[in-house]
Amino acid sequence: MKFSLEGRTYVVMGVANKRSIAWGISKSLHDAGARLIFTYASERFEKPVRELAGTLERDDSLFYECDVTDDEAIKKTFSEIKEDVGVIHGLAHCIAFANREDLKGEFIDTSRDGFLLSQNISAYSLVAVSREAKELMTEGGSIMTMTYLGGERVVENYNVMGVSKASLDMTMRYLANDLGKEGIRVNAISAGPIRTLSAKGVGDFNSILKTIEERAPLRKPVTQEEVGDTAYFLMSDLSRGITGEILHVDSGYNILG
Ligand code: NDP
Ligand code: KAL
């Protein structure tokens, strides 16, 4: 197949469990023939990630702990990956965090620490990770991140995370400008609401999904698999002319006024 990912290796950051968007992305890349490298925030997630990866047909996946708030941890992770595989062809950044108390009520009440924590994990991490990953993308590459509509417009309760996603969106574009000359593309997928561990207990998720079913042009919420297949497109040469772009995988919801 012309756009198979056979012979290519991709780093996927942010698998927590089988509902994770990063897992949907992993399955799509795997089905296209890719080798996968998984990173997780702490030791706590090593076992579940290894177990999930064990359900894949290939058994050559690699696993590294990488807390993205720690520059040394990021450097160490990518130097180990370099030692173990040499070249990588892409990276999927599927990481975000904000304190629960900052994801309800009014944005104006966000603390300085809460604001900076969210920016650190959800936006700056893309800069730190891309800087190390680019050294391994000697054959060109594709970096992608996950964003949400709440970074373009005010969405109830998304609050501090909306400001982090706005920052992430511009981070993605500045990185695309820097890395284009190295043959590395940088893009984002803006996903519609998907029930994941992160989404658990925040806002009234049922009513958010109901709105999508009633109003989104496709009248249904998106799935991890739909996001995964778009990630495959972004990782493959099919998207070779695209960089600095946000692709909305949201059943068309973002076009509504
Ligand atoms: P998950 O809860 O499955 O994934 C979130 C991931 O973030 C976890 O794997 C977690 O790692 C990781 N993470 C948090 N802090 C750190 C850290 N310090 N270092 C490394 N990793 C960290 O949720 P989703 O799949 O929903 O989220 C993935 C991305 O998709 C996020 O960027 C989210 O904002 C975005 N998104 C989600 C939407 C949705 O509706 N679900 C919609 C649009 C965008 P660990 O488990 O190891 O702690
Ligand atoms: C408007 C929406 C409703 C929900 C509002 C805010 C959602 C914010 C997402 C953010 C990533 C959630 C958290 O940071 C949760 C965190 O405080 C507690 N959870 C955890 O620590 C778990 C254990 C770990 C695995 O989670 C993380 N993140 O590390 C937004 C909806 C409609 C769309 C969503 C959910 C968007 C999004 O960005 O995820």
Short mmCIF file of C-alpha atoms and ligand atoms in Angstrom, two decimals:
data_model
loop_
_atom_site.label_atom_id
_atom_site.label_comp_id
_atom_site.label_asym_id
_atom_site.label_seq_id
_atom_site.Cartn_x
_atom_site.Cartn_y
_atom_site.Cartn_z
CA MET A 1 0.00 0.00 0.00
CA LYS A 2 1.32 3.40 -0.97
CA PHE A 3 0.61 5.03 2.37
CA SER A 4 1.47 2.18 4.68
CA LEU A 5 3.52 3.10 7.75
CA GLU A 6 5.60 -0.06 7.56
CA GLY A 7 9.21 0.52 8.53
CA ARG A 8 8.27 3.61 10.51
CA THR A 9 8.38 4.26 14.25
CA TYR A 10 6.10 6.64 16.16
CA VAL A 11 6.17 7.91 19.74
CA VAL A 12 2.73 8.09 21.38
CA MET A 13 2.52 10.12 24.61
CA GLY A 14 -0.59 10.01 26.81
CA VAL A 15 -2.12 6.54 26.84
CA ALA A 16 -3.78 6.14 30.25
CA ASN A 17 -6.28 3.38 29.43
CA LYS A 18 -8.26 1.88 26.56
CA ARG A 19 -10.51 4.94 26.33
CA SER A 20 -7.59 7.33 25.80
CA ILE A 21 -7.49 9.19 22.50
CA ALA A 22 -3.81 8.23 22.40
CA TRP A 23 -4.88 4.58 22.36
CA GLY A 24 -7.21 5.20 19.39
CA ILE A 25 -4.25 6.82 17.64
CA SER A 26 -1.98 3.89 18.57
CA LYS A 27 -4.39 1.35 17.07
CA SER A 28 -4.71 3.26 13.79
CA LEU A 29 -0.93 3.69 13.43
CA HIS A 30 -0.37 0.03 14.34
CA ASP A 31 -2.96 -1.15 11.80
CA ALA A 32 -1.12 0.87 9.14
CA GLY A 33 2.07 -1.07 9.92
CA ALA A 34 3.88 1.26 12.33
CA ARG A 35 6.09 0.34 15.27
CA LEU A 36 5.04 2.14 18.45
CA ILE A 37 6.86 3.70 21.37
CA PHE A 38 4.72 4.53 24.41
CA THR A 39 5.45 7.09 27.12
CA TYR A 40 3.49 7.54 30.35
CA ALA A 41 3.68 10.10 33.16
CA SER A 42 4.52 7.85 36.05
CA GLU A 43 5.35 4.29 36.98
CA ARG A 44 1.71 3.83 38.00
CA PHE A 45 0.73 3.70 34.34
CA GLU A 46 3.49 1.39 33.12
CA LYS A 47 1.59 -1.84 33.75
CA PRO A 48 -1.73 -0.79 32.17
CA VAL A 49 0.06 0.63 29.12
CA ARG A 50 2.15 -2.55 28.70
CA GLU A 51 -1.00 -4.66 29.05
CA LEU A 52 -2.83 -2.65 26.41
CA ALA A 53 0.11 -2.77 24.02
CA GLY A 54 0.16 -6.52 24.61
CA THR A 55 -3.20 -6.74 22.81
CA LEU A 56 -1.57 -5.48 19.59
CA GLU A 57 -0.38 -7.91 16.93
CA ARG A 58 3.18 -6.60 16.98
CA ASP A 59 5.33 -7.29 20.00
CA ASP A 60 8.16 -4.83 19.35
CA SER A 61 6.66 -1.82 21.17
CA LEU A 62 8.88 0.08 23.59
CA PHE A 63 7.94 1.79 26.88
CA TYR A 64 9.40 4.78 28.73
CA GLU A 65 8.37 6.82 31.74
CA CYS A 66 8.28 10.52 30.87
CA ASP A 67 6.80 13.22 33.08
CA VAL A 68 6.61 16.19 30.71
CA THR A 69 7.09 18.74 33.50
CA ASP A 70 10.66 17.50 33.90
CA ASP A 71 13.18 18.61 31.25
CA GLU A 72 15.73 16.05 32.39
CA ALA A 73 13.16 13.25 32.13
CA ILE A 74 12.31 14.34 28.58
CA LYS A 75 16.00 14.48 27.58
CA LYS A 76 16.60 11.06 29.15
CA THR A 77 13.57 9.51 27.43
CA PHE A 78 14.59 10.67 23.97
CA SER A 79 18.24 9.76 24.43
CA GLU A 80 17.13 6.25 25.43
CA ILE A 81 14.81 6.08 22.44
CA LYS A 82 17.72 7.19 20.24
CA GLU A 83 19.88 4.42 21.64
CA ASP A 84 17.13 1.83 21.25
CA VAL A 85 15.70 2.65 17.79
CA GLY A 86 17.83 5.44 16.28
CA VAL A 87 15.29 7.16 14.05
CA ILE A 88 11.65 8.10 14.69
CA HIS A 89 9.17 9.32 12.09
CA GLY A 90 6.58 11.04 14.21
CA LEU A 91 5.19 11.87 17.61
CA ALA A 92 1.63 12.12 18.95
CA HIS A 93 1.34 14.47 21.97
CA CYS A 94 -1.93 13.63 23.76
CA ILE A 95 -1.33 15.24 27.12
CA ALA A 96 -3.22 17.87 29.12
CA PHE A 97 -3.86 18.68 32.74
CA ALA A 98 -5.51 21.29 34.91
CA ASN A 99 -6.55 21.19 38.54
CA ARG A 100 -10.13 20.02 38.91
CA GLU A 101 -11.12 23.15 40.87
CA ASP A 102 -10.09 25.30 37.88
CA LEU A 103 -12.48 23.43 35.54
CA LYS A 104 -15.70 24.75 37.03
CA GLY A 105 -17.18 28.06 38.11
CA GLU A 106 -15.67 31.25 36.72
CA PHE A 107 -12.35 31.55 34.89
CA ILE A 108 -11.61 34.76 36.78
CA ASP A 109 -11.00 32.71 39.94
CA THR A 110 -8.08 30.77 38.41
CA SER A 111 -5.01 30.91 40.66
CA ARG A 112 -1.56 31.79 39.35
CA ASP A 113 -0.31 28.30 40.21
CA GLY A 114 -3.28 26.62 38.52
CA PHE A 115 -2.82 28.73 35.38
CA LEU A 116 0.91 28.00 35.15
CA LEU A 117 0.50 24.29 35.91
CA SER A 118 -1.99 23.90 33.08
CA GLN A 119 0.21 25.85 30.65
CA ASN A 120 3.25 23.83 31.71
CA ILE A 121 1.75 20.37 31.15
CA SER A 122 -0.69 21.15 28.34
CA ALA A 123 1.23 23.64 26.15
CA TYR A 124 4.92 24.11 27.02
CA SER A 125 5.42 20.33 27.02
CA LEU A 126 4.93 20.34 23.23
CA VAL A 127 7.92 22.69 22.86
CA ALA A 128 10.16 20.66 25.18
CA VAL A 129 9.23 17.34 23.61
CA SER A 130 9.51 18.57 20.01
CA ARG A 131 13.02 19.95 20.68
CA GLU A 132 14.24 16.51 21.75
CA ALA A 133 12.18 14.51 19.24
CA LYS A 134 13.43 16.50 16.24
CA GLU A 135 16.95 15.17 16.82
CA LEU A 136 15.63 11.67 16.09
CA MET A 137 13.61 12.71 13.01
CA THR A 138 16.52 12.58 10.62
CA GLU A 139 14.32 11.30 7.79
CA GLY A 140 11.72 14.08 8.28
CA GLY A 141 8.69 13.61 10.45
CA SER A 142 5.24 14.52 11.64
CA ILE A 143 4.38 15.84 15.08
CA MET A 144 0.75 16.15 16.16
CA THR A 145 -1.04 17.34 19.26
CA MET A 146 -4.62 17.25 20.56
CA THR A 147 -6.60 20.44 21.01
CA TYR A 148 -10.22 21.45 21.68
CA LEU A 149 -12.68 24.11 20.48
CA GLY A 150 -12.51 25.72 23.93
CA GLY A 151 -9.16 27.21 22.86
CA GLU A 152 -10.87 29.11 20.01
CA ARG A 153 -14.10 30.14 21.76
CA VAL A 154 -15.38 30.38 25.29
CA VAL A 155 -16.83 27.00 26.31
CA GLU A 156 -18.49 26.71 29.74
CA ASN A 157 -16.27 25.12 32.41
CA TYR A 158 -13.29 24.61 30.09
CA ASN A 159 -11.82 27.78 31.63
CA VAL A 160 -8.05 27.57 32.28
CA MET A 161 -7.75 24.66 29.86
CA GLY A 162 -9.20 26.86 27.08
CA VAL A 163 -6.41 29.36 27.60
CA SER A 164 -3.87 26.50 27.56
CA LYS A 165 -5.32 25.16 24.31
CA ALA A 166 -5.11 28.64 22.72
CA SER A 167 -1.46 28.64 23.77
CA LEU A 168 -0.99 25.10 22.47
CA ASP A 169 -2.51 26.06 19.10
CA MET A 170 -0.03 28.93 18.61
CA THR A 171 2.81 26.78 19.96
CA MET A 172 1.98 24.25 17.26
CA ARG A 173 2.13 26.95 14.54
CA TYR A 174 5.45 28.46 15.72
CA LEU A 175 6.94 24.97 15.89
CA ALA A 176 5.65 24.24 12.38
CA ASN A 177 7.47 27.35 11.18
CA ASP A 178 10.73 26.35 12.90
CA LEU A 179 10.71 22.70 11.88
CA GLY A 180 9.46 22.92 8.29
CA LYS A 181 13.00 23.41 6.99
CA GLU A 182 13.97 20.10 8.60
CA GLY A 183 11.14 18.29 6.78
CA ILE A 184 9.12 18.03 9.97
CA ARG A 185 5.42 18.94 9.94
CA VAL A 186 3.50 19.98 13.07
CA ASN A 187 -0.30 19.88 13.25
CA ALA A 188 -3.18 19.53 15.68
CA ILE A 189 -6.42 17.61 15.78
CA SER A 190 -9.30 19.41 17.46
CA ALA A 191 -11.51 16.57 18.69
CA GLY A 192 -15.16 16.75 19.67
CA PRO A 193 -16.04 15.55 23.19
CA ILE A 194 -15.05 11.93 23.88
CA ARG A 195 -15.63 10.17 27.21
CA THR A 196 -12.12 9.50 28.58
CA LEU A 197 -10.50 9.41 32.02
CA SER A 198 -9.72 13.13 31.73
CA ALA A 199 -13.33 13.92 30.84
CA LYS A 200 -14.57 11.96 33.87
CA GLY A 201 -16.28 14.02 36.51
CA VAL A 202 -15.75 17.34 34.72
CA GLY A 203 -18.81 19.35 33.70
CA ASP A 204 -22.05 17.63 32.68
CA PHE A 205 -20.62 15.38 30.00
CA ASN A 206 -23.98 13.75 29.17
CA SER A 207 -25.55 17.06 28.25
CA ILE A 208 -22.47 18.03 26.22
CA LEU A 209 -22.80 14.80 24.21
CA LYS A 210 -26.56 15.33 23.84
CA THR A 211 -25.93 18.75 22.28
CA ILE A 212 -23.58 17.12 19.75
CA GLU A 213 -26.25 14.52 18.87
CA GLU A 214 -28.84 17.24 18.36
CA ARG A 215 -26.80 19.97 16.66
CA ALA A 216 -23.53 18.77 15.10
CA PRO A 217 -23.84 18.39 11.31
CA LEU A 218 -23.12 14.63 11.57
CA ARG A 219 -25.51 14.30 14.57
CA LYS A 220 -23.19 11.97 16.52
CA PRO A 221 -20.19 12.27 18.80
CA VAL A 222 -16.79 11.36 17.40
CA THR A 223 -14.89 8.24 18.45
CA GLN A 224 -11.28 7.53 19.40
CA GLU A 225 -11.08 5.54 16.14
CA GLU A 226 -12.12 8.54 14.04
CA VAL A 227 -9.46 10.68 15.69
CA GLY A 228 -6.98 7.79 15.26
CA ASP A 229 -7.57 7.58 11.54
CA THR A 230 -7.02 11.33 11.15
CA ALA A 231 -3.79 10.95 13.12
CA TYR A 232 -2.77 8.20 10.69
CA PHE A 233 -3.44 10.63 7.82
CA LEU A 234 -1.28 13.28 9.54
CA MET A 235 1.52 10.77 10.16
CA SER A 236 1.42 9.45 6.60
CA ASP A 237 2.67 11.05 3.40
CA LEU A 238 -0.95 11.62 2.36
CA SER A 239 -0.75 14.84 4.38
CA ARG A 240 2.71 15.84 3.13
CA GLY A 241 1.57 19.33 2.09
CA ILE A 242 -0.05 20.15 5.45
CA THR A 243 1.66 21.86 8.39
CA GLY A 244 0.64 24.38 11.05
CA GLU A 245 -2.97 23.27 10.65
CA ILE A 246 -5.81 22.42 13.03
CA LEU A 247 -8.01 19.63 11.67
CA HIS A 248 -11.40 19.53 13.40
CA VAL A 249 -12.53 15.96 13.96
CA ASP A 250 -15.77 16.95 15.65
CA SER A 251 -18.71 15.89 13.46
CA GLY A 252 -18.62 19.45 12.07
CA TYR A 253 -19.69 21.09 15.36
CA ASN A 254 -17.18 23.96 15.05
CA ILE A 255 -18.89 25.45 11.97
CA LEU A 256 -22.04 26.29 13.93
CA GLY A 257 -22.66 29.84 15.10
P1 NDP B 1 -6.70 10.70 28.98
O1 NDP B 1 -7.05 10.96 30.41
O2 NDP B 1 -6.89 9.33 28.46
O3 NDP B 1 -5.22 11.19 28.67
C1 NDP B 1 -4.60 12.29 29.28
C2 NDP B 1 -3.15 11.97 29.40
O4 NDP B 1 -2.39 13.10 29.86
C3 NDP B 1 -2.88 10.84 30.38
O5 NDP B 1 -2.36 9.73 29.69
C4 NDP B 1 -1.87 11.44 31.33
O6 NDP B 1 -0.80 10.53 31.62
C5 NDP B 1 -1.28 12.56 30.52
N1 NDP B 1 -0.55 13.47 31.40
C6 NDP B 1 -1.04 14.33 32.34
N2 NDP B 1 -0.04 14.94 32.99
C7 NDP B 1 1.12 14.47 32.45
C8 NDP B 1 2.50 14.70 32.70
N3 NDP B 1 2.92 15.58 33.63
N4 NDP B 1 3.43 14.04 31.96
C9 NDP B 1 3.04 13.16 31.01
N5 NDP B 1 1.75 12.88 30.72
C10 NDP B 1 0.80 13.53 31.45
O7 NDP B 1 -7.60 11.76 28.18
P2 NDP B 1 -7.82 12.11 26.64
O8 NDP B 1 -7.47 10.99 25.78
O9 NDP B 1 -9.19 12.69 26.61
O10 NDP B 1 -6.80 13.33 26.43
C11 NDP B 1 -5.76 13.37 25.46
C12 NDP B 1 -5.67 14.75 24.84
O11 NDP B 1 -6.84 14.98 24.06
C13 NDP B 1 -5.57 15.90 25.83
O12 NDP B 1 -4.68 16.86 25.31
C14 NDP B 1 -6.99 16.47 25.82
O13 NDP B 1 -7.02 17.83 26.18
C15 NDP B 1 -7.32 16.27 24.35
N6 NDP B 1 -8.74 16.36 24.01
C16 NDP B 1 -9.65 15.55 24.62
C17 NDP B 1 -10.99 15.63 24.28
C18 NDP B 1 -12.01 14.74 24.93
O14 NDP B 1 -13.21 15.01 24.78
N7 NDP B 1 -11.66 13.70 25.64
C19 NDP B 1 -11.48 16.59 23.28
C20 NDP B 1 -10.41 17.38 22.67
C21 NDP B 1 -9.11 17.27 23.05
P3 NDP B 1 -0.89 9.45 32.78
O15 NDP B 1 -2.13 8.68 32.51
O16 NDP B 1 0.35 8.63 32.58
O17 NDP B 1 -0.95 10.23 34.06
C1 KAL B 2 -16.02 21.75 28.32
C2 KAL B 2 -15.61 20.54 28.60
C3 KAL B 2 -16.11 19.86 29.83
C4 KAL B 2 -15.03 19.52 30.78
C5 KAL B 2 -14.18 20.66 31.30
C6 KAL B 2 -12.87 20.56 31.38
C7 KAL B 2 -12.03 19.45 30.86
C8 KAL B 2 -10.70 19.58 30.89
C9 KAL B 2 -9.75 18.53 30.41
C10 KAL B 2 -8.58 18.30 31.36
C11 KAL B 2 -7.46 17.65 30.58
C12 KAL B 2 -9.07 17.42 32.49
C13 KAL B 2 -8.14 17.25 33.67
O1 KAL B 2 -7.06 17.80 33.72
C14 KAL B 2 -8.65 16.34 34.76
C15 KAL B 2 -7.76 16.32 35.99
O2 KAL B 2 -7.97 17.46 36.78
C16 KAL B 2 -8.13 15.10 36.88
N1 KAL B 2 -7.93 13.81 36.19
C17 KAL B 2 -6.80 13.09 36.30
O3 KAL B 2 -5.85 13.46 36.97
C18 KAL B 2 -6.72 11.80 35.52
C19 KAL B 2 -6.50 10.66 36.50
C20 KAL B 2 -5.59 11.93 34.50
C21 KAL B 2 -5.38 10.69 33.67
O4 KAL B 2 -5.97 12.99 33.63
C22 KAL B 2 -5.01 13.82 33.13
N2 KAL B 2 -5.46 14.76 32.31
O5 KAL B 2 -3.86 13.67 33.43
C23 KAL B 2 -14.59 19.85 27.72
C24 KAL B 2 -15.07 18.56 27.12
C25 KAL B 2 -16.35 18.77 26.31
C26 KAL B 2 -13.97 18.01 26.18
C27 KAL B 2 -12.70 17.60 26.86
C28 KAL B 2 -12.79 16.57 27.93
C29 KAL B 2 -11.56 18.20 26.46
C30 KAL B 2 -10.20 17.90 26.95
O6 KAL B 2 -9.32 18.73 26.70
O7 KAL B 2 -9.95 16.82 27.50
#
